[in-house]
Short mmCIF file of C-alpha atoms in Angstrom, two decimals:
data_model
loop_
_atom_site.label_atom_id
_atom_site.label_comp_id
_atom_site.label_asym_id
_atom_site.label_seq_id
_atom_site.Cartn_x
_atom_site.Cartn_y
_atom_site.Cartn_z
CA MET A 18 3.90 14.05 -18.92
CA GLY A 19 3.84 13.15 -15.21
CA GLU A 20 1.40 11.04 -13.48
CA SER A 21 -0.61 13.84 -11.38
CA GLU A 22 -0.89 15.65 -14.58
CA PHE A 23 -2.13 12.54 -16.60
CA THR A 24 -4.69 11.86 -13.34
CA LYS A 25 -5.83 15.35 -13.60
CA LYS A 26 -6.56 15.07 -17.19
CA ILE A 27 -8.30 11.72 -16.94
CA GLU A 28 -10.50 13.18 -14.19
CA GLU A 29 -11.62 16.02 -16.49
CA LEU A 30 -12.95 14.00 -19.03
CA THR A 31 -16.65 13.86 -19.54
CA PRO A 32 -18.59 10.68 -19.79
CA LYS A 33 -18.70 10.62 -23.37
CA PRO A 34 -14.84 10.99 -24.21
CA ARG A 35 -13.95 8.79 -21.24
CA GLN A 36 -16.01 5.82 -22.87
CA VAL A 37 -14.46 6.25 -26.07
CA LEU A 38 -11.04 6.26 -24.45
CA MET A 39 -11.82 3.18 -22.40
CA LEU A 40 -12.98 1.47 -25.65
CA VAL A 41 -9.76 2.29 -27.54
CA LEU A 42 -7.96 0.89 -24.74
CA GLN A 43 -9.81 -2.40 -25.15
CA ASN A 44 -8.78 -2.48 -28.75
CA TYR A 45 -12.02 -1.70 -30.20
CA THR A 46 -12.36 -0.47 -33.96
CA ASP A 47 -13.65 3.11 -34.93
CA LYS A 48 -16.85 1.18 -36.45
CA GLN A 49 -17.24 -0.99 -33.13
CA ILE A 50 -16.98 2.05 -31.00
CA SER A 51 -19.73 3.90 -33.26
CA GLU A 52 -22.12 1.36 -32.40
CA LYS A 53 -21.41 1.18 -28.72
CA ILE A 54 -21.96 4.78 -28.17
CA ASP A 55 -24.64 5.09 -31.10
CA ALA A 56 -22.56 7.84 -32.86
CA SER A 57 -21.14 8.18 -36.22
CA ILE A 58 -17.79 6.82 -37.11
CA ALA A 59 -16.58 10.58 -38.10
CA THR A 60 -17.74 11.56 -34.28
CA VAL A 61 -15.98 8.66 -33.03
CA ARG A 62 -12.63 10.11 -34.92
CA LYS A 63 -13.20 13.52 -33.59
CA HIS A 64 -13.65 12.26 -29.68
CA ILE A 65 -10.14 10.61 -30.25
CA GLN A 66 -8.36 13.77 -31.84
CA ASN A 67 -9.72 15.67 -29.08
CA ILE A 68 -8.39 13.10 -26.36
CA CYS A 69 -5.01 13.16 -28.21
CA ASP A 70 -5.02 16.94 -27.94
CA ARG A 71 -5.82 16.89 -24.29
CA PHE A 72 -2.92 14.74 -23.72
CA GLU A 73 -0.78 16.63 -25.76
CA ILE A 74 0.00 13.67 -28.14
CA GLN A 75 2.02 14.92 -30.99
CA ARG A 76 1.24 14.42 -34.57
CA GLU A 77 4.82 14.79 -35.60
CA VAL A 78 8.23 14.46 -33.95
CA ASN A 79 11.49 15.68 -35.79
CA GLY A 80 9.58 15.85 -38.72
CA ILE A 81 8.21 12.42 -38.83
CA LYS A 82 4.40 11.34 -38.72
CA ARG A 83 3.35 9.50 -35.41
CA ASN A 84 0.53 7.08 -34.51
CA ARG A 85 -1.38 9.36 -32.46
CA ARG A 86 -3.83 6.44 -31.14
CA GLY A 87 -0.79 4.12 -30.57
CA ASP A 88 1.27 6.92 -28.49
CA LEU A 89 -2.24 7.68 -26.62
CA ILE A 90 -2.41 3.93 -25.81
CA ALA A 91 1.31 3.77 -24.54
CA LEU A 92 1.06 6.96 -22.14
CA VAL A 93 -2.18 5.27 -20.53
CA ALA A 94 -0.38 1.99 -20.10
CA ARG A 95 2.40 3.59 -18.58
CA TYR A 96 0.24 4.73 -15.42
CA LYS A 97 -2.99 2.81 -15.81
CA PRO A 98 -1.78 -0.67 -17.36
CA GLU A 99 -4.64 -2.51 -15.97
CA TRP A 100 -7.08 -0.40 -18.31
CA VAL A 101 -5.14 -1.59 -21.59
CA SER A 102 -6.15 -4.70 -23.54
CA ASP A 103 -3.14 -7.33 -23.12
CA SER A 104 -3.21 -6.83 -27.08
CA PHE A 105 -1.32 -3.54 -26.68
CA SER A 106 1.41 -4.86 -24.54
CA ALA A 107 4.01 -3.99 -26.90
CA LEU A 108 3.31 -0.35 -26.57
CA THR A 109 4.06 0.04 -23.24
CA ASN A 110 6.66 2.51 -22.39
CA ASN A 111 6.72 3.37 -26.43
CA PHE A 112 5.31 6.92 -25.74
CA ILE A 113 7.37 9.67 -26.90
CA THR A 114 7.16 13.55 -26.75
CA ALA A 115 8.58 16.43 -28.61
CA ASP A 116 11.46 16.56 -26.08
CA THR A 117 12.25 12.59 -26.67
CA ASP A 118 15.18 11.51 -28.09
CA PHE A 119 13.58 10.11 -31.48
CA THR A 120 16.52 8.07 -32.62
CA GLN A 121 16.35 6.30 -29.34
CA ALA A 122 12.45 5.64 -29.60
CA ASN A 123 10.86 2.31 -30.63
CA THR A 124 9.14 2.55 -34.21
CA ILE A 125 5.39 2.93 -34.49
CA PRO A 126 3.79 -0.47 -33.58
CA TYR A 127 1.49 -2.76 -35.82
CA MET A 128 -2.01 -1.74 -35.00
CA PRO A 129 -4.16 -5.06 -34.94
CA GLN A 130 -7.14 -4.89 -37.38
CA ASP A 131 -10.00 -7.15 -37.30
CA GLY A 132 -10.67 -9.30 -40.33
CA ALA A 133 -8.66 -12.06 -42.16
CA GLU A 134 -5.61 -13.31 -40.49
CA ARG A 135 -2.13 -13.09 -42.34
CA PRO A 136 -0.53 -16.30 -43.35
CA ASP A 137 2.18 -17.67 -40.82
CA VAL A 138 5.50 -16.66 -41.67
CA SER A 139 7.27 -18.35 -39.14
CA VAL A 140 8.52 -20.79 -41.73
CA PHE A 141 9.57 -19.29 -45.06
CA TYR A 142 11.94 -20.04 -47.77
CA GLY A 143 13.96 -17.53 -49.86
CA ARG A 144 12.42 -14.62 -51.58
CA GLN A 145 15.00 -12.18 -50.13
CA GLU A 146 15.69 -10.37 -53.83
CA GLU A 147 11.60 -10.12 -54.04
CA LEU A 148 11.51 -8.68 -50.58
CA ASN A 149 14.10 -6.16 -51.35
CA LYS A 150 12.63 -5.00 -54.51
CA LEU A 151 9.12 -4.76 -52.76
CA LYS A 152 10.47 -2.82 -49.79
CA GLU A 153 12.54 -0.51 -51.95
CA TRP A 154 9.49 0.18 -54.09
CA ILE A 155 7.24 0.88 -50.78
CA ILE A 156 9.62 2.60 -48.59
CA GLU A 157 12.04 4.31 -50.35
CA ASN A 158 10.38 5.08 -53.66
CA LYS A 159 6.91 5.49 -51.91
CA TYR A 160 5.01 3.96 -54.69
CA GLN A 161 1.31 4.09 -54.12
CA LEU A 162 0.19 0.84 -55.68
CA VAL A 163 1.95 -2.57 -56.03
CA ALA A 164 0.69 -5.91 -57.57
CA ILE A 165 1.83 -9.39 -56.58
CA TRP A 166 1.16 -11.88 -59.18
CA GLY A 167 1.69 -15.21 -60.44
CA MET A 168 0.57 -18.82 -60.61
CA ALA A 169 -1.66 -20.49 -57.90
CA GLY A 170 0.70 -22.15 -55.27
CA ILE A 171 3.63 -19.71 -56.00
CA GLY A 172 3.73 -17.98 -52.69
CA LYS A 173 1.99 -14.55 -53.44
CA SER A 174 0.20 -14.51 -50.00
CA LEU A 175 3.14 -15.58 -48.06
CA LEU A 176 5.38 -13.16 -49.86
CA ALA A 177 2.83 -10.42 -48.75
CA ALA A 178 2.50 -11.48 -45.31
CA LYS A 179 6.18 -11.68 -44.96
CA LEU A 180 6.36 -8.19 -46.60
CA VAL A 181 3.88 -6.92 -43.99
CA HIS A 182 5.92 -8.45 -41.00
CA GLU A 183 9.18 -6.63 -41.91
CA MET A 184 6.98 -3.37 -42.58
CA GLU A 185 5.62 -3.25 -38.66
CA GLY A 186 6.63 0.14 -37.63
CA LYS A 187 6.85 1.72 -40.95
CA PHE A 188 3.20 2.97 -41.26
CA ASP A 189 0.55 4.19 -38.79
CA TYR A 190 -1.80 1.29 -39.85
CA ILE A 191 -1.13 -2.12 -41.48
CA ILE A 192 -4.34 -3.37 -42.72
CA TRP A 193 -5.06 -7.19 -44.22
CA ARG A 194 -8.04 -8.09 -45.97
CA SER A 195 -8.95 -11.23 -47.88
CA LEU A 196 -11.05 -11.26 -51.00
CA TRP A 197 -11.57 -14.83 -50.93
CA ASP A 198 -15.49 -14.80 -50.43
CA ALA A 199 -15.69 -11.93 -53.12
CA PRO A 200 -17.08 -8.98 -50.82
CA ALA A 201 -18.55 -5.90 -52.15
CA ILE A 202 -16.05 -2.98 -52.15
CA ALA A 203 -18.38 -1.17 -49.59
CA LYS A 204 -17.28 -3.55 -47.03
CA PHE A 205 -13.88 -1.78 -47.09
CA LYS A 206 -15.21 1.80 -46.41
CA GLU A 207 -13.85 2.36 -43.21
CA ASP A 208 -10.24 1.09 -44.37
CA LEU A 209 -10.09 3.30 -47.22
CA ILE A 210 -11.03 6.23 -45.06
CA LEU A 211 -8.05 5.19 -42.89
CA PHE A 212 -5.91 5.05 -46.16
CA GLN A 213 -7.02 8.65 -46.95
CA ASP A 214 -6.40 9.96 -43.54
CA TYR A 215 -2.84 7.88 -42.37
CA ARG A 216 -0.02 6.38 -44.00
CA CYS A 217 -1.50 2.90 -44.07
CA LEU A 218 -0.20 -0.35 -45.75
CA LEU A 219 -3.54 -1.97 -47.16
CA VAL A 220 -3.23 -5.59 -48.27
CA LEU A 221 -5.96 -7.01 -50.50
CA ASP A 222 -5.19 -10.81 -50.91
CA ASN A 223 -6.85 -13.07 -53.75
CA TRP A 224 -7.67 -10.08 -55.94
CA ASP A 225 -8.46 -12.77 -58.65
CA THR A 226 -11.53 -13.77 -56.91
CA ILE A 227 -13.36 -10.71 -58.06
CA LEU A 228 -12.35 -10.96 -61.63
CA LYS A 229 -14.54 -12.77 -64.33
CA LYS A 230 -14.26 -16.36 -65.43
CA GLY A 231 -14.55 -17.28 -69.10
CA ASP A 232 -13.33 -14.04 -70.17
CA PHE A 233 -9.78 -12.26 -70.86
CA ALA A 234 -7.47 -11.76 -67.97
CA GLY A 235 -8.24 -9.02 -65.76
CA GLN A 236 -12.01 -8.32 -66.60
CA TYR A 237 -14.31 -7.54 -63.57
CA GLU A 238 -17.58 -9.29 -62.73
CA GLU A 239 -20.21 -6.59 -62.99
CA LYS A 240 -20.68 -6.24 -59.57
CA TYR A 241 -17.07 -5.85 -58.73
CA LYS A 242 -16.00 -3.03 -61.35
CA GLU A 243 -15.67 -0.53 -58.42
CA TYR A 244 -12.53 -2.48 -57.53
CA GLY A 245 -11.23 -1.39 -61.13
CA GLN A 246 -12.02 2.24 -60.62
CA LEU A 247 -10.15 1.89 -57.07
CA LEU A 248 -7.08 1.16 -58.87
CA LYS A 249 -7.35 3.72 -61.44
CA GLN A 250 -8.00 6.27 -58.56
CA LEU A 251 -4.97 5.19 -56.19
CA GLY A 252 -2.64 4.94 -59.32
CA LYS A 253 -3.30 8.41 -60.33
CA GLU A 254 -3.86 10.48 -57.33
CA HIS A 255 -0.89 11.40 -54.95
CA GLN A 256 -1.21 9.27 -51.73
CA GLN A 257 0.73 8.74 -48.42
CA SER A 258 -0.43 5.27 -48.24
CA CYS A 259 0.36 2.11 -50.29
CA LEU A 260 -1.83 -0.75 -51.67
CA VAL A 261 -0.65 -4.19 -52.30
CA ILE A 262 -2.80 -6.59 -54.10
CA THR A 263 -1.87 -10.47 -54.58
CA SER A 264 -3.72 -12.19 -57.75
CA ARG A 265 -3.23 -15.05 -59.90
CA GLU A 266 -3.98 -12.68 -62.97
CA LYS A 267 -2.38 -9.34 -63.78
CA PRO A 268 -5.39 -6.61 -63.44
CA ARG A 269 -5.61 -4.66 -66.53
CA GLU A 270 -5.62 -1.55 -64.78
CA ILE A 271 -2.10 -2.26 -63.51
CA ALA A 272 -0.89 -2.94 -66.76
CA LEU A 273 -2.15 0.33 -68.05
CA LEU A 274 -0.93 2.36 -64.94
CA GLU A 275 2.39 0.89 -65.05
CA GLU A 276 2.67 2.64 -68.50
CA GLU A 277 1.51 5.74 -67.52
CA THR A 278 2.70 6.43 -63.90
CA VAL A 279 5.92 6.02 -61.87
CA SER A 280 3.98 5.08 -58.68
CA VAL A 281 2.44 1.79 -59.73
CA ARG A 282 4.60 -1.39 -59.94
CA SER A 283 3.89 -5.16 -60.28
CA LEU A 284 5.96 -8.38 -59.74
CA LEU A 285 5.60 -11.54 -61.33
CA LEU A 286 6.45 -14.28 -58.75
CA GLU A 287 8.18 -17.07 -60.32
CA GLY A 288 9.34 -20.26 -58.74
CA LEU A 289 11.96 -20.49 -55.87
CA LYS A 290 15.53 -21.03 -56.45
CA GLN A 291 17.08 -24.37 -56.43
CA ASP A 292 18.78 -23.94 -53.07
CA ASP A 293 15.38 -22.59 -51.38
CA ALA A 294 13.34 -25.30 -53.08
CA LYS A 295 15.76 -27.89 -51.88
CA ALA A 296 14.86 -26.39 -48.63
CA ILE A 297 11.61 -27.51 -48.48
CA LEU A 298 12.28 -30.96 -49.56
CA LYS A 299 15.07 -31.25 -46.94
CA ALA A 300 12.37 -30.26 -44.38
CA LYS A 301 9.96 -33.03 -45.73
CA LYS A 302 12.84 -35.27 -45.07
CA LEU A 303 12.94 -36.74 -48.54
CA THR A 304 15.92 -38.87 -49.98
CA GLY A 305 17.21 -39.42 -53.33
CA GLU A 306 18.88 -36.09 -53.30
CA ARG A 307 20.34 -36.82 -56.87
CA LYS A 308 17.09 -36.48 -58.23
CA TRP A 309 15.96 -33.22 -56.37
CA SER A 310 17.11 -30.82 -58.87
CA THR A 311 14.77 -33.02 -61.81
CA LEU A 312 11.78 -32.46 -59.33
CA ILE A 313 12.15 -29.06 -58.75
CA HIS A 314 12.35 -28.55 -62.41
CA VAL A 315 9.08 -30.53 -63.10
CA TYR A 316 7.01 -28.30 -60.96
CA ARG A 317 9.22 -25.25 -61.83
CA GLY A 318 10.09 -24.50 -57.97
CA ASN A 319 6.31 -23.73 -57.01
CA PRO A 320 6.54 -24.10 -53.37
CA LEU A 321 2.94 -25.60 -52.72
CA ALA A 322 3.39 -28.06 -55.63
CA LEU A 323 6.71 -29.32 -54.10
CA LYS A 324 4.88 -29.59 -50.68
CA ILE A 325 2.12 -31.24 -52.14
CA ILE A 326 4.27 -33.56 -54.18
CA SER A 327 6.54 -34.26 -51.18
CA THR A 328 3.49 -35.67 -49.39
CA THR A 329 2.80 -38.05 -52.08
CA ILE A 330 6.47 -39.22 -52.32
CA LYS A 331 6.54 -40.24 -48.78
CA GLU A 332 3.03 -42.01 -48.91
CA LEU A 333 4.18 -43.91 -52.25
CA PHE A 334 7.62 -44.16 -52.46
CA GLY A 335 8.91 -43.92 -48.81
CA GLY A 336 10.08 -40.36 -49.43
CA ASP A 337 12.80 -41.54 -51.85
CA VAL A 338 12.55 -38.83 -54.85
CA SER A 339 14.90 -40.99 -56.98
CA ALA A 340 12.21 -43.85 -57.31
CA PHE A 341 9.53 -41.28 -57.91
CA ILE A 342 11.29 -39.86 -60.90
CA GLU A 343 12.14 -43.22 -62.29
CA GLN A 344 8.96 -45.10 -61.60
CA SER A 345 6.15 -42.61 -61.69
CA LEU A 346 4.22 -41.92 -65.23
CA SER A 347 2.68 -38.79 -64.00
CA ALA A 348 3.42 -35.76 -62.47
CA VAL A 349 -0.12 -34.40 -62.16
CA PHE A 350 -1.43 -35.90 -58.85
CA MET A 351 -5.01 -35.06 -57.55
CA ASP A 352 -4.21 -31.91 -55.47
CA ILE A 353 -1.85 -30.76 -58.14
CA SER A 354 -4.44 -31.39 -60.64
CA ASP A 355 -7.13 -29.25 -58.85
CA LEU A 356 -4.52 -26.16 -58.20
CA ILE A 357 -4.20 -25.94 -62.48
CA LYS A 358 -7.81 -26.91 -62.92
CA LYS A 359 -9.09 -23.77 -60.99
CA GLN A 360 -6.87 -21.38 -63.17
CA PHE A 361 -7.60 -23.47 -66.38
CA GLU A 362 -11.65 -23.25 -66.26
CA ARG A 363 -11.18 -19.58 -65.81
CA LEU A 364 -9.83 -19.53 -69.44
CA THR A 365 -11.85 -18.50 -72.70
CA ASP A 366 -12.19 -21.01 -75.29
CA LEU A 367 -9.60 -19.67 -77.44
CA GLU A 368 -7.26 -19.50 -74.70
CA LYS A 369 -7.76 -23.06 -73.87
CA ASP A 370 -7.20 -23.89 -77.65
CA ILE A 371 -3.78 -22.06 -77.53
CA MET A 372 -3.16 -24.27 -75.00
CA TYR A 373 -3.89 -27.31 -76.54
CA TRP A 374 -1.82 -26.17 -79.44
CA LEU A 375 0.96 -25.70 -77.16
CA ALA A 376 0.78 -29.24 -75.60
CA ILE A 377 0.31 -30.93 -78.98
CA GLU A 378 3.76 -29.23 -80.36
CA GLN A 379 5.81 -29.75 -77.20
CA ASP A 380 4.21 -33.36 -77.52
CA SER A 381 6.05 -33.81 -80.85
CA SER A 382 9.44 -33.21 -79.23
CA PHE A 383 8.52 -35.94 -76.09
CA LYS A 384 11.65 -38.18 -75.67
CA ASP A 385 10.85 -42.05 -75.26
CA ASP A 386 14.03 -43.43 -74.01
CA ILE A 387 14.23 -41.89 -70.69
CA PRO A 388 12.02 -42.15 -67.45
CA TYR A 389 8.58 -40.25 -67.85
CA LEU A 390 9.34 -37.35 -65.54
CA GLU A 391 12.89 -36.82 -66.58
CA ALA A 392 11.33 -36.60 -70.21
CA ILE A 393 8.71 -33.72 -69.26
CA ALA A 394 11.37 -32.16 -67.22
CA GLU A 395 13.43 -31.99 -70.48
CA ASN A 396 10.58 -31.17 -72.72
CA SER A 397 11.04 -27.54 -73.06
CA GLU A 398 10.40 -27.24 -76.88
CA SER A 399 9.39 -23.49 -77.53
CA VAL A 400 7.06 -22.87 -80.11
CA SER A 401 7.16 -19.89 -82.18
CA LEU A 402 4.29 -17.29 -82.65
CA THR A 403 4.33 -18.11 -86.11
CA LYS A 404 3.86 -21.95 -85.74
CA LEU A 405 1.13 -21.12 -83.30
CA GLN A 406 -0.60 -18.92 -85.77
CA ASN A 407 -0.30 -21.15 -88.61
CA ALA A 408 -1.85 -23.76 -86.51
CA SER A 409 -4.85 -21.59 -85.95
CA LEU A 410 -6.53 -22.05 -89.16
CA LEU A 411 -9.99 -20.76 -88.14
CA VAL A 412 -9.02 -17.81 -85.54
CA SER A 413 -8.51 -14.27 -86.92
CA PRO A 414 -4.94 -12.84 -86.00
CA SER A 415 -6.31 -10.22 -83.60
CA ASP A 416 -8.28 -12.55 -81.69
CA PHE A 417 -5.46 -14.94 -81.52
CA LEU A 418 -2.77 -12.17 -80.11
CA ASN A 419 -5.68 -11.04 -77.75
CA ALA A 420 -6.10 -14.40 -76.23
CA LEU A 421 -2.41 -14.98 -76.29
CA ASN A 422 -1.90 -11.69 -74.50
CA SER A 423 -4.30 -12.59 -72.01
CA LEU A 424 -2.56 -16.18 -71.16
CA ALA A 425 0.55 -14.33 -70.58
CA LYS A 426 -1.22 -12.23 -67.85
CA ARG A 427 -2.24 -15.17 -66.11
CA ASP A 428 1.14 -16.64 -65.85
CA LEU A 429 0.35 -19.71 -67.73
CA ILE A 430 2.74 -19.70 -70.38
CA GLU A 431 6.16 -19.29 -70.27
CA LYS A 432 7.43 -16.40 -72.53
CA GLY A 433 10.76 -16.29 -74.89
CA LYS A 434 11.71 -14.04 -77.63
CA ALA A 435 8.54 -14.33 -79.67
CA THR A 436 8.44 -18.15 -78.50
CA TYR A 437 6.09 -19.87 -76.01
CA THR A 438 5.98 -22.96 -74.03
CA LEU A 439 3.92 -24.90 -71.09
CA GLN A 440 5.70 -25.83 -67.78
CA PRO A 441 5.84 -29.60 -67.42
CA ALA A 442 2.98 -29.84 -64.81
CA VAL A 443 0.67 -27.77 -66.57
CA TRP A 444 1.70 -29.33 -70.03
CA GLU A 445 0.47 -32.65 -68.62
CA TYR A 446 -2.60 -31.51 -67.57
CA VAL A 447 -3.73 -29.76 -70.81
CA ARG A 448 -2.48 -32.91 -72.62
CA ASN A 449 -4.83 -34.78 -70.31
CA LYS A 450 -7.67 -32.58 -70.65
CA PHE A 451 -7.36 -32.28 -74.35
CA THR A 452 -7.08 -36.33 -74.51
CA GLU A 453 -10.41 -36.25 -72.41
CA GLU A 454 -12.18 -33.70 -74.49
CA VAL A 455 -11.24 -35.24 -78.01
CA CYS A 456 -12.72 -38.83 -76.79
CA GLN A 457 -15.90 -37.49 -75.39
CA GLU A 458 -16.38 -35.54 -78.70
CA ILE A 459 -15.90 -38.68 -80.81
CA GLN A 460 -18.06 -40.71 -78.11
CA THR A 461 -20.96 -38.42 -78.61
CA PHE A 462 -20.86 -37.46 -82.28
CA SER A 463 -23.64 -39.72 -83.16
CA LYS A 464 -25.85 -37.67 -80.84
CA THR A 465 -24.50 -34.08 -81.19
CA HIS A 466 -23.16 -34.34 -84.55
CA LYS A 467 -20.90 -31.34 -83.80
CA LEU A 468 -17.00 -31.61 -84.21
CA ASN A 469 -14.78 -28.96 -82.39
CA LEU A 470 -11.18 -29.90 -81.28
CA LEU A 471 -11.10 -32.51 -84.07
CA LYS A 472 -11.51 -29.41 -86.67
CA SER A 473 -8.87 -27.04 -84.63
CA HIS A 474 -6.02 -29.10 -83.76
CA ALA A 475 -4.09 -31.53 -85.83
CA LEU A 476 -3.15 -34.21 -83.99
CA LYS A 477 -0.34 -35.75 -86.47
CA LYS A 478 2.21 -33.08 -85.11
CA SER A 479 2.47 -35.66 -81.89
CA LEU A 480 3.50 -38.53 -83.82
CA ASP A 481 6.50 -39.93 -85.37
CA ALA A 482 6.48 -40.59 -89.28
CA ASN A 483 5.11 -44.02 -88.64
CA LEU A 484 1.88 -43.93 -87.18
CA LYS A 485 1.74 -47.35 -85.39
CA GLU A 486 5.16 -46.60 -83.78
CA ALA A 487 3.69 -43.55 -81.66
CA HIS A 488 5.13 -43.51 -77.94
CA LYS A 489 2.95 -44.72 -75.59
CA ASN A 490 2.70 -41.21 -73.98
CA HIS A 491 1.82 -39.27 -77.15
CA ILE A 492 -1.35 -37.61 -77.54
CA LEU A 493 -2.77 -39.90 -80.26
CA THR A 494 -1.70 -43.04 -78.56
CA LEU A 495 -3.30 -41.67 -75.25
CA ILE A 496 -6.55 -40.97 -77.24
CA GLN A 497 -6.49 -44.47 -78.86
CA ASN A 498 -5.86 -46.12 -75.41
CA ARG A 499 -8.77 -44.03 -73.88
CA LEU A 500 -11.33 -44.88 -76.51
CA TYR A 501 -10.22 -48.89 -76.14
CA LEU A 502 -10.76 -48.55 -72.55
CA GLU A 503 -14.44 -46.86 -72.86
CA GLY A 504 -15.29 -48.54 -76.08
CA ASN A 505 -18.22 -47.53 -78.46
CA PHE A 506 -16.06 -45.61 -80.86
CA GLN A 507 -15.81 -47.26 -84.25
CA GLU A 508 -19.29 -46.32 -85.28
CA SER A 509 -18.48 -42.74 -84.52
CA LEU A 510 -15.26 -42.67 -86.33
CA ASP A 511 -17.01 -43.96 -89.54
CA ALA A 512 -19.60 -41.30 -89.03
CA ILE A 513 -17.32 -38.83 -88.71
CA LYS A 514 -15.24 -39.90 -91.80
CA GLU A 515 -18.33 -39.88 -93.93
CA MET A 516 -19.41 -36.56 -92.61
CA VAL A 517 -16.25 -34.83 -93.91
CA GLN A 518 -15.67 -36.61 -97.16
CA GLY A 519 -15.43 -34.12 -99.92
CA LYS A 520 -15.56 -31.23 -97.96
CA SER A 521 -12.89 -28.37 -97.71
CA GLN A 522 -10.51 -27.51 -95.15
CA LEU A 523 -12.01 -24.12 -94.67
CA GLU A 524 -15.16 -25.92 -93.58
CA ILE A 525 -13.77 -29.24 -91.65
CA GLY A 526 -10.12 -28.03 -90.35
CA TYR A 527 -8.17 -30.61 -89.55
CA ALA A 528 -11.01 -33.23 -88.89
CA ALA A 529 -10.36 -35.25 -91.98
CA GLU A 530 -6.73 -35.88 -91.53
CA ASN A 531 -7.38 -36.31 -87.93
CA ILE A 532 -10.01 -39.15 -88.37
CA GLU A 533 -7.77 -40.81 -91.00
CA ASN A 534 -4.82 -41.12 -88.68
CA LEU A 535 -7.12 -42.32 -85.84
CA LEU A 536 -8.43 -44.99 -88.15
CA THR A 537 -4.64 -45.78 -89.10
CA ALA A 538 -3.69 -46.32 -85.59
CA PHE A 539 -6.45 -48.54 -84.97
CA GLN A 540 -5.63 -50.96 -87.80
#
């Protein structure tokens, strides 16, 4: 289209379509335009379609669907660049027609959307295999629903943002939305209309914020159940668009749809590979490279945890990783503890019990002849399903398996072939939490007359044969030390001993032997 023809068509526009066009050129959304002109969003979109038709903007070129709004903006930018917002500078000279050699044309540009900004991916480590897999699923296989899930700090949002960056030009619209403040689904009505009418890539970040705390993984708060219906609908109905979600928990709909359909996939995001994780430590200018692999193993390649601990190492150990590994008596400093705490507090009581059982079992294999952090890095003793079930005296097999499955969907336990274990930093957090809860249970017994963990968990599994020679980092020794520091415990221990005497294990579980072991340790 020549300039004279373009000018003529502009002059022929009536006031309302002309106003809509000018607002489009200034990067107003359809909703904002509707408010400006006091019309429905559907009317706004009809105006835009009519304008595109008037300027002969093609819907498809060589069989490939075009972003008509983007091509309209590019056309105006060619003849009236002063009308076009600077945010559309990438569109200049990008307009093509049916006669254009499409192979020489620029790809469809990313259309900016209002809402939460994507994470910055200017610094990005590794993940090429994961990116390739996601692009294959979305571009080649045209999967409609993809979930990226895994532990806190593992890099789900960053990977999704990198994916979006590499997808620019592949969709009519790319839309990024955060669920961090847990909005009602109605907030995304306009996005979902675009999702249906165009080929869109819609990312909903932090899906876990709409899931229910204190229930098994993937369950929704009552007011957010429509989100679950959305996943079912998008997973079963044919769509030209793709929804990507990131979550600390695997939604139950994803698990079911993966079994039923070929258009739904999930990616469990694990830690960075050694070389990629070392790149983080190098960027942080840490020294003591001979212990870098141990540090990475302690935190299982979790990029956020590595960044957090790098700061601690610089502040307390002058950036020397070797000194940290050889001298530190903890892997769970404040910020890392908060990271794990947020996920742990979402668990059901039974899931917490299973985590405690795993911590106790792994505690029994703890080495005491090497530095603490090396010991927990090597302490990967797997616990069989049978052993875990045997430890759970007061739990039905069905409840136990449901809780174990829920933990797996939160990526809080590592699975082998019918065996389970905790990551080192998670193990330390859970062990410390268990110690705290048991001590509180003992100290408050005179008021509550209630036993919980002392009934359900056998402390002796954390001990050597000789109780008095228990290592300083074993659970019973930690309980003993904490009680000593806080005081006021002997009377409670004696009261518990008196209460459990003569009662069956069915009534009191492990309480009698636990109290006996504690009293022996204090002698």
